[in-house]
Short mmCIF file of C-alpha atoms and ligand atoms in Angstrom, two decimals:
data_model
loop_
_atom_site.label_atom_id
_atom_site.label_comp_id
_atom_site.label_asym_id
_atom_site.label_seq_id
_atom_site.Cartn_x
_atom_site.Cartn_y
_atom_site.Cartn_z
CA UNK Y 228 134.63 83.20 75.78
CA UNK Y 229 130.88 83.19 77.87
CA UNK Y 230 128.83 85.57 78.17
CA UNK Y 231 126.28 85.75 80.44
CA UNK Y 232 122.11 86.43 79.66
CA UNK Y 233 119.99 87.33 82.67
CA UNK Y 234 117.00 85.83 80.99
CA UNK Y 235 116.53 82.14 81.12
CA UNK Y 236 116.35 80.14 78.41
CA UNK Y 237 112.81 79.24 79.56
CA UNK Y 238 110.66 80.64 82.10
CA UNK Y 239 110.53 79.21 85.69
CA UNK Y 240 106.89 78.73 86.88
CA UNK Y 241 106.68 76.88 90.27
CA UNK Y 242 103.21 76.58 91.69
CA UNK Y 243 104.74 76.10 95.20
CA UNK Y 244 107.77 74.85 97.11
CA UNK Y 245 108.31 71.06 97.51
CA UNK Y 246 111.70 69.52 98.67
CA UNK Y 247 111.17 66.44 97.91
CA UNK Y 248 110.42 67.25 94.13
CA UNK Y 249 113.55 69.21 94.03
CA UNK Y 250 115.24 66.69 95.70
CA UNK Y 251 114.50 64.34 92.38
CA UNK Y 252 114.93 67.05 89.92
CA UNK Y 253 119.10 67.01 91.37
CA UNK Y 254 119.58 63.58 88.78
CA UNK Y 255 119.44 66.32 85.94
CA UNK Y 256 121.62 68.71 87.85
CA UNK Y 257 124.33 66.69 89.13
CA UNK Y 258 123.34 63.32 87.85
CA UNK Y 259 125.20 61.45 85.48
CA UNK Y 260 122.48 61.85 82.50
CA UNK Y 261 122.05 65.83 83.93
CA UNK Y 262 123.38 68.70 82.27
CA UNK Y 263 126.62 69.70 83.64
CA UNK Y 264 127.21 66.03 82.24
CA UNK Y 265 125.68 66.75 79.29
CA UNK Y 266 127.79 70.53 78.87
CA UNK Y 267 131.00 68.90 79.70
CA UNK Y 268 130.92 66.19 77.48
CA UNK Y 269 129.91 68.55 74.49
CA UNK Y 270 132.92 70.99 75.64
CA UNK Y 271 135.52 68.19 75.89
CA UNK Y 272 134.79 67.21 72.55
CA UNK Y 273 134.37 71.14 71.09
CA UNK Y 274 137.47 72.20 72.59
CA UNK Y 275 139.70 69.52 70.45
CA UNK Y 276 137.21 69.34 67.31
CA UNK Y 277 139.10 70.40 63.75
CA UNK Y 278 136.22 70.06 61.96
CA UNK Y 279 134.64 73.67 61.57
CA UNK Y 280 130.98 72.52 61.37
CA UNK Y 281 131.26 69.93 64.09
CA UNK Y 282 132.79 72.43 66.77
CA UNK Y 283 130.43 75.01 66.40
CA UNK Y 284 127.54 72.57 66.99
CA UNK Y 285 129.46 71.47 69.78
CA UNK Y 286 129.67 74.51 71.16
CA UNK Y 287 125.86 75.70 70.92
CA UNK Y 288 125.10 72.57 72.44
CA UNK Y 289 127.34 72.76 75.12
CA UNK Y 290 126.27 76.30 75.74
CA UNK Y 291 122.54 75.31 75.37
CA UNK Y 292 123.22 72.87 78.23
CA UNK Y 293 124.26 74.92 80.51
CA UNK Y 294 121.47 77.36 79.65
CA UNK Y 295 119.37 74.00 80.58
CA UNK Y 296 121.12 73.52 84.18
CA UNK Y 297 120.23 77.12 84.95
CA UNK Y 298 117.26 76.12 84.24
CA UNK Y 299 116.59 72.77 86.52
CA UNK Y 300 118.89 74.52 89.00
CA UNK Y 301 116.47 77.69 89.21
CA UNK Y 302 113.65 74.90 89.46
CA UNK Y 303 115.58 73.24 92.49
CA UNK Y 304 116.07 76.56 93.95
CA UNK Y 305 112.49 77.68 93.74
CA UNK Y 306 111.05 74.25 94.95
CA UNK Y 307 113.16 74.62 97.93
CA UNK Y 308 112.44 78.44 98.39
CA UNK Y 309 110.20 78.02 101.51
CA UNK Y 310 111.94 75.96 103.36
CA UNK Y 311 115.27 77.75 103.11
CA UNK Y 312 113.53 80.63 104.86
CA UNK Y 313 111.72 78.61 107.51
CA UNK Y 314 115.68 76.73 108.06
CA UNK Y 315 117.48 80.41 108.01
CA UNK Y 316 115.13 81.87 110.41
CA UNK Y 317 114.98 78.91 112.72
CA UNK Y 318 110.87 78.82 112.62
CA UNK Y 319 109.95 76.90 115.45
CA UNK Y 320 107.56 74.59 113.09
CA UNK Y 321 107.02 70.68 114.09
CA UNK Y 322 106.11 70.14 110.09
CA UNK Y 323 109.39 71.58 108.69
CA UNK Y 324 111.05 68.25 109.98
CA UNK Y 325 108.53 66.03 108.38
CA UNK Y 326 108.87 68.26 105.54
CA UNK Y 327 112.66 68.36 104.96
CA UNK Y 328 112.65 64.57 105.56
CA UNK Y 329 110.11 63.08 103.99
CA UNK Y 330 111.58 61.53 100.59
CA UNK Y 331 114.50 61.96 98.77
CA UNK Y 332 117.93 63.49 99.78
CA UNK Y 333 115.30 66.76 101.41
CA UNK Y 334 116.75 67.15 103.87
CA UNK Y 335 120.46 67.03 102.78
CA UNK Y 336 119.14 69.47 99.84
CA UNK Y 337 117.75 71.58 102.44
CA UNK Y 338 119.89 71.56 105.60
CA UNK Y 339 123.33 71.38 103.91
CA UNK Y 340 123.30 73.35 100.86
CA UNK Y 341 120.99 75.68 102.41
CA UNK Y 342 117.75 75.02 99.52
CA UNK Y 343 120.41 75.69 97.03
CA UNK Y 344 121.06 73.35 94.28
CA UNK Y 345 124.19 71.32 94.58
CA UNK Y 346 126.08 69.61 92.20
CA UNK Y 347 124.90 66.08 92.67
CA UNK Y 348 122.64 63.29 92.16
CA UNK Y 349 119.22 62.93 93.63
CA UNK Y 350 120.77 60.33 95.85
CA UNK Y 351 123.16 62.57 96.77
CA UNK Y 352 126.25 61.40 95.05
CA UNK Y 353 128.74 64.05 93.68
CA UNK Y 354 129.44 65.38 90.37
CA UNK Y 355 132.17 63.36 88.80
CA UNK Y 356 134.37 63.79 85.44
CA UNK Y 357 133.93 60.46 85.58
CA UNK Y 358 129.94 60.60 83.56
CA UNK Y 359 132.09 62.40 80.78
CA UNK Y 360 133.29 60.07 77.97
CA UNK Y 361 134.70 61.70 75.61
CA UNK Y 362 137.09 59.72 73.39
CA UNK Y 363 138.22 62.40 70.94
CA UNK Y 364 136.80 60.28 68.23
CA UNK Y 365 134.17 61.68 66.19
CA UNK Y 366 132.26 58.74 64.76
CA UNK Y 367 132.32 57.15 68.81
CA UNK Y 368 131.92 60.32 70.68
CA UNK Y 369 128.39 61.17 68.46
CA UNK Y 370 127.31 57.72 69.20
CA UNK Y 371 127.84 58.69 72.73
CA UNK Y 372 125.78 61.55 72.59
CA UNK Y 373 123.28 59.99 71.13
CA UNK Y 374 123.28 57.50 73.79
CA UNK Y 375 123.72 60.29 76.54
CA UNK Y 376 120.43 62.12 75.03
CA UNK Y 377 118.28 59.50 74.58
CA UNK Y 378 119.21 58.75 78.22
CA UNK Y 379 118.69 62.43 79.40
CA UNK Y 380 115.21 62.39 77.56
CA UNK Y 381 113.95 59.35 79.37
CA UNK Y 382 115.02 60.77 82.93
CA UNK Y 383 112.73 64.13 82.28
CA UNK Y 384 110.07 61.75 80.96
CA UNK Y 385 110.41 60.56 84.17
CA UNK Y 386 110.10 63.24 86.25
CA UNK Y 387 107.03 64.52 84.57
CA UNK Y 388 105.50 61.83 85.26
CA UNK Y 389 106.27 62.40 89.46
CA UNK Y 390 104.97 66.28 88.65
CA UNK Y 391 101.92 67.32 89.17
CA UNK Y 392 102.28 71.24 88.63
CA UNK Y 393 101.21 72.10 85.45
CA UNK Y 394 104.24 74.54 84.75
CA UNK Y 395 106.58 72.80 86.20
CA UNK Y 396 105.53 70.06 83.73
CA UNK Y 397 106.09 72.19 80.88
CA UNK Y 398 109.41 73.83 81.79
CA UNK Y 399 110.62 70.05 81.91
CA UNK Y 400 108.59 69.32 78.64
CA UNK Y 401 110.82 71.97 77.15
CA UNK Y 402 113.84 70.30 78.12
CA UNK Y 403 113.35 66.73 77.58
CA UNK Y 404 112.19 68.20 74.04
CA UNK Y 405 115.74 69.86 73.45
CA UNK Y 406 117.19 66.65 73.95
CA UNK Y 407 115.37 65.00 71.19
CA UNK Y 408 116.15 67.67 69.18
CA UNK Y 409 119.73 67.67 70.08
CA UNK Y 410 119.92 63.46 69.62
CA UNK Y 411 118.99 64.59 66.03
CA UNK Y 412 121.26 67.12 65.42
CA UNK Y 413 124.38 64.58 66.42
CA UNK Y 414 122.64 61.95 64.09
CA UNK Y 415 122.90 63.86 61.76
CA UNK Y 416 126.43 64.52 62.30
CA UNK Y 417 127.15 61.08 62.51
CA UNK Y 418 126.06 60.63 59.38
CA UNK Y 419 127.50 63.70 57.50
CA UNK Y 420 130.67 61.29 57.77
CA UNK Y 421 130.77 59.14 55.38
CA UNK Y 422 131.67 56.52 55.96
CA UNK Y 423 130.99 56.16 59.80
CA UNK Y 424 131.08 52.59 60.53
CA UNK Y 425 133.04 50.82 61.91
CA UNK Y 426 134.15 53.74 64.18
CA UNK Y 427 138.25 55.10 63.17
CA UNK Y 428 140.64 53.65 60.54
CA UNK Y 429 141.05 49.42 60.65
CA UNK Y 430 138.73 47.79 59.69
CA UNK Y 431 137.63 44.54 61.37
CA UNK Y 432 139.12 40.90 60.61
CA UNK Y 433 137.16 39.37 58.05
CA UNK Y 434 136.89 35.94 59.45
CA UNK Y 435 134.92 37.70 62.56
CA UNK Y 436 133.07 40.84 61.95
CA UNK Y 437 129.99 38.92 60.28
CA UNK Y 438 130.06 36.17 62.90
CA UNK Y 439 126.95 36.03 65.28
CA UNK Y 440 128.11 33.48 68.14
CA UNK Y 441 125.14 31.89 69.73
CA UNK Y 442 126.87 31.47 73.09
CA UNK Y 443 123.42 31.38 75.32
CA UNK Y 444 121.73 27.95 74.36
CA UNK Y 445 118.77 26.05 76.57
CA UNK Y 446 115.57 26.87 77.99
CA UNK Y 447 114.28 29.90 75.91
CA UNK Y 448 115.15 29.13 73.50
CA UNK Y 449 116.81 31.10 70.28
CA UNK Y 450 115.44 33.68 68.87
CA UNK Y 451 116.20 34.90 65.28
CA UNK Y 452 116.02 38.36 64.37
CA UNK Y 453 118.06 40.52 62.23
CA UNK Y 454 120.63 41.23 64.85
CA UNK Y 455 121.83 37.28 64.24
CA UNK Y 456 120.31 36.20 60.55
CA UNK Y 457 119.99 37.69 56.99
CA UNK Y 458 122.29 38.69 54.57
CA UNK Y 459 125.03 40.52 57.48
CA UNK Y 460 125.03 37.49 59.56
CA UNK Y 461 126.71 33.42 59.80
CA UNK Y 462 125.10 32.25 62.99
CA UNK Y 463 127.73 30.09 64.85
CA UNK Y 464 125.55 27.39 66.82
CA UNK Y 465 128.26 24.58 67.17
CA UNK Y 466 130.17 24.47 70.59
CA UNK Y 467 132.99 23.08 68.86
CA UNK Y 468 132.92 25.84 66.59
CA UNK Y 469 132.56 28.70 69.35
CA UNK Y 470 135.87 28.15 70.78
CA UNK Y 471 139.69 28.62 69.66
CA UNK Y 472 137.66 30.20 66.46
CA UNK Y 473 141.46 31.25 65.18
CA UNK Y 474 142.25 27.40 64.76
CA UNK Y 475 144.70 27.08 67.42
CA UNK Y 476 144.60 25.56 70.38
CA UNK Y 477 142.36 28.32 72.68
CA UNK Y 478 145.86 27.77 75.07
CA UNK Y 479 147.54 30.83 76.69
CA UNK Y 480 151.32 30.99 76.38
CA UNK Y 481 154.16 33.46 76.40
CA UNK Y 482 157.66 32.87 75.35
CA UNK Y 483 160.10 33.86 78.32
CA UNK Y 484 163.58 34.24 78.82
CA UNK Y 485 166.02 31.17 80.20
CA UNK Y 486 166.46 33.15 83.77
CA UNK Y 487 162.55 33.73 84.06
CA UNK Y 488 161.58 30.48 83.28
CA UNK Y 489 163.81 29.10 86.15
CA UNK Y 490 162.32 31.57 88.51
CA UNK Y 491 159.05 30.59 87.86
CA UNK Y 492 159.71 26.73 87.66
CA UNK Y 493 161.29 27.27 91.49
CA UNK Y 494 157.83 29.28 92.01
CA UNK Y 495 155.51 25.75 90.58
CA UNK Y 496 157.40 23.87 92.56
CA UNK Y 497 156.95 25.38 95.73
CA UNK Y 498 153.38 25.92 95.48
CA UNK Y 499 152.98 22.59 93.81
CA UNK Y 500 149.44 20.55 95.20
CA UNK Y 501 149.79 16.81 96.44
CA UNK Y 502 146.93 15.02 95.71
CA UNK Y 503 148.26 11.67 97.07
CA UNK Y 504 148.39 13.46 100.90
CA UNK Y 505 145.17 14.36 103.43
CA UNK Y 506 146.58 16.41 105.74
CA UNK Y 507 144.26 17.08 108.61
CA UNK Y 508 143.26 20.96 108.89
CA UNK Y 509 141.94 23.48 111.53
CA UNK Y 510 137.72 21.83 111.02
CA UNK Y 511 139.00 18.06 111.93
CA UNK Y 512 140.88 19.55 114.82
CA UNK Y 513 138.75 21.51 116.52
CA UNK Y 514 135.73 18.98 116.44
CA UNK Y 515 136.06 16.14 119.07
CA UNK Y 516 138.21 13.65 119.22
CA UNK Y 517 137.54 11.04 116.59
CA UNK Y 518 134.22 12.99 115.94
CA UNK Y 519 134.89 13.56 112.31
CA UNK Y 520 131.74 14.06 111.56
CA UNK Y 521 131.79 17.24 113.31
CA UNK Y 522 134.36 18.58 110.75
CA UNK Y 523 132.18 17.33 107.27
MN1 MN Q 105 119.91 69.42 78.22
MN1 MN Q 106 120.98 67.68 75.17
#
């Protein structure tokens, strides 16, 4: 079950309304790094977790996250505060256009959820399931969410850096700081399996898993760096060695019944190209006569 606390997880200070701020601070509402991504990705995963220590921090994550869009709501709410009343009262005021329209999605923020926050990005893209990916995996989905928080961390560095009220600054400090403290938590998880890599049960094919194939050659040259040489890596620089890597061919081919194969000769045949006609088509006939030229 939820329960509900009055008191937000951290206090809202907003030196004064601005739209267009709030307008910005929607990506981590209804954005795909925000936090109802973030809760719903933790509660997918919670909700189906066995593992008795994994689920619960699931589940204070999750729960801190929503704790955390209360709180960027409340900010969007607060930054838009003014404006709603000049909008609800109809405040004959040539600036509140300029206002409400100056940057951002404004003056959707403003004129059609009313200065509330809605769920989507600052663009003003909806929510979507789609931003959650949870796999049921555990050794993929806490890769994930260390992916998803390192992402989420960057996006409030982000926006601090387009603040320039000092407590609004902090109250985003706060949560870009839960998120590095929440990327370690799920490293740590990651790593309380042993062993984690590769990710589930197979393992992969000998011949493959240590091969590094240098498929981009020219100007630029190649650069060697642990992610192609040392002791986990055979660098494949031959073309001829790049391709058909089983030993085969490198054909494609599928056995199919008598009846099928018929069908589709019938098919080849039909649609067969003649390369000993030249047909002339719609460009020589519409140029003038004899003007072929026309048609090149
Ligand atoms: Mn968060
Ligand atoms: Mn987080």
């Amino acid at each position: 079950m939820f329960m509900h606390n009055k008191r937000l997880m951290y206090t809202v200070r907003v030196s004064e309304p601005n739209p267009t701020l709030a307008s910005l601070f929607l990506e981590q509402f209804g954005g795909p790094q925000g936090e109802l991504a973030a809760a719903m990705r933790y509660f997918t995963q919670a909700i189906s977790e066995d593992d008795a220590g994994r689920k619960d921090m699931l589940l204070d994550i999750a729960t801190e996250e929503l704790s955390h869009l209360e709180i960027i709501g409340s900010m969007i709410v607060m930054l838009t505060k003014g404006v709603k009343g000049r909008l609800a009262e109809g405040a004959k005021d040539g600036e509140l256009l300029a206002e409400i329209t100056k940057g951002g999605e404004s003056h959707t923020l403003s004129l059609l959820y009313g200065g509330g926050a809605a769920l989507v990005n600052s663009a003003g893209a909806p929510w979507t399931a789609a931003y959650v990916d949870t796999i049921g995996e555990p050794t993929c989905d806490l890769r994930s969410n260390i992916a998803a928080e390192a992402r989420a961390k960057i996006i409030y560095e982000r926006l601090i850096n387009v603040t320039d009220d000092a407590s609004v600054k902090e109250a985003l400090g706060f949560l870009m700081t839960r998120e590095i403290a929440h990327q370690k938590a799920f490293e740590k998880a990651l790593y309380a399996i042993e062993p984690n890599f590769p990710p589930g049960k197979l393992p992969g094919q000998k011949d493959f898993v240590s091969k590094y194939f240098n498929l981009s050659q020219g100007d630029g040259g190649d650069v060697e760096g642990p992610w192609n040489s040392g002791p986990l890596w055979e660098r494949i620089d031959d073309r001829e060695r790049q391709a058909a890597v089983d030993g085969g061919d490198g054909s494609a081919s599928v056995k199919v019944s008598a009846a099928e194969k018929r069908i589709l000769q019938r098919v080849a045949e039909r649609t067969h190209s003649r390369t000993d006609i030249d047909p002339p088509t719609g460009a020589e006939l519409g140029a003038k006569a004899g003007d072929v030229d026309k048609a090149r």
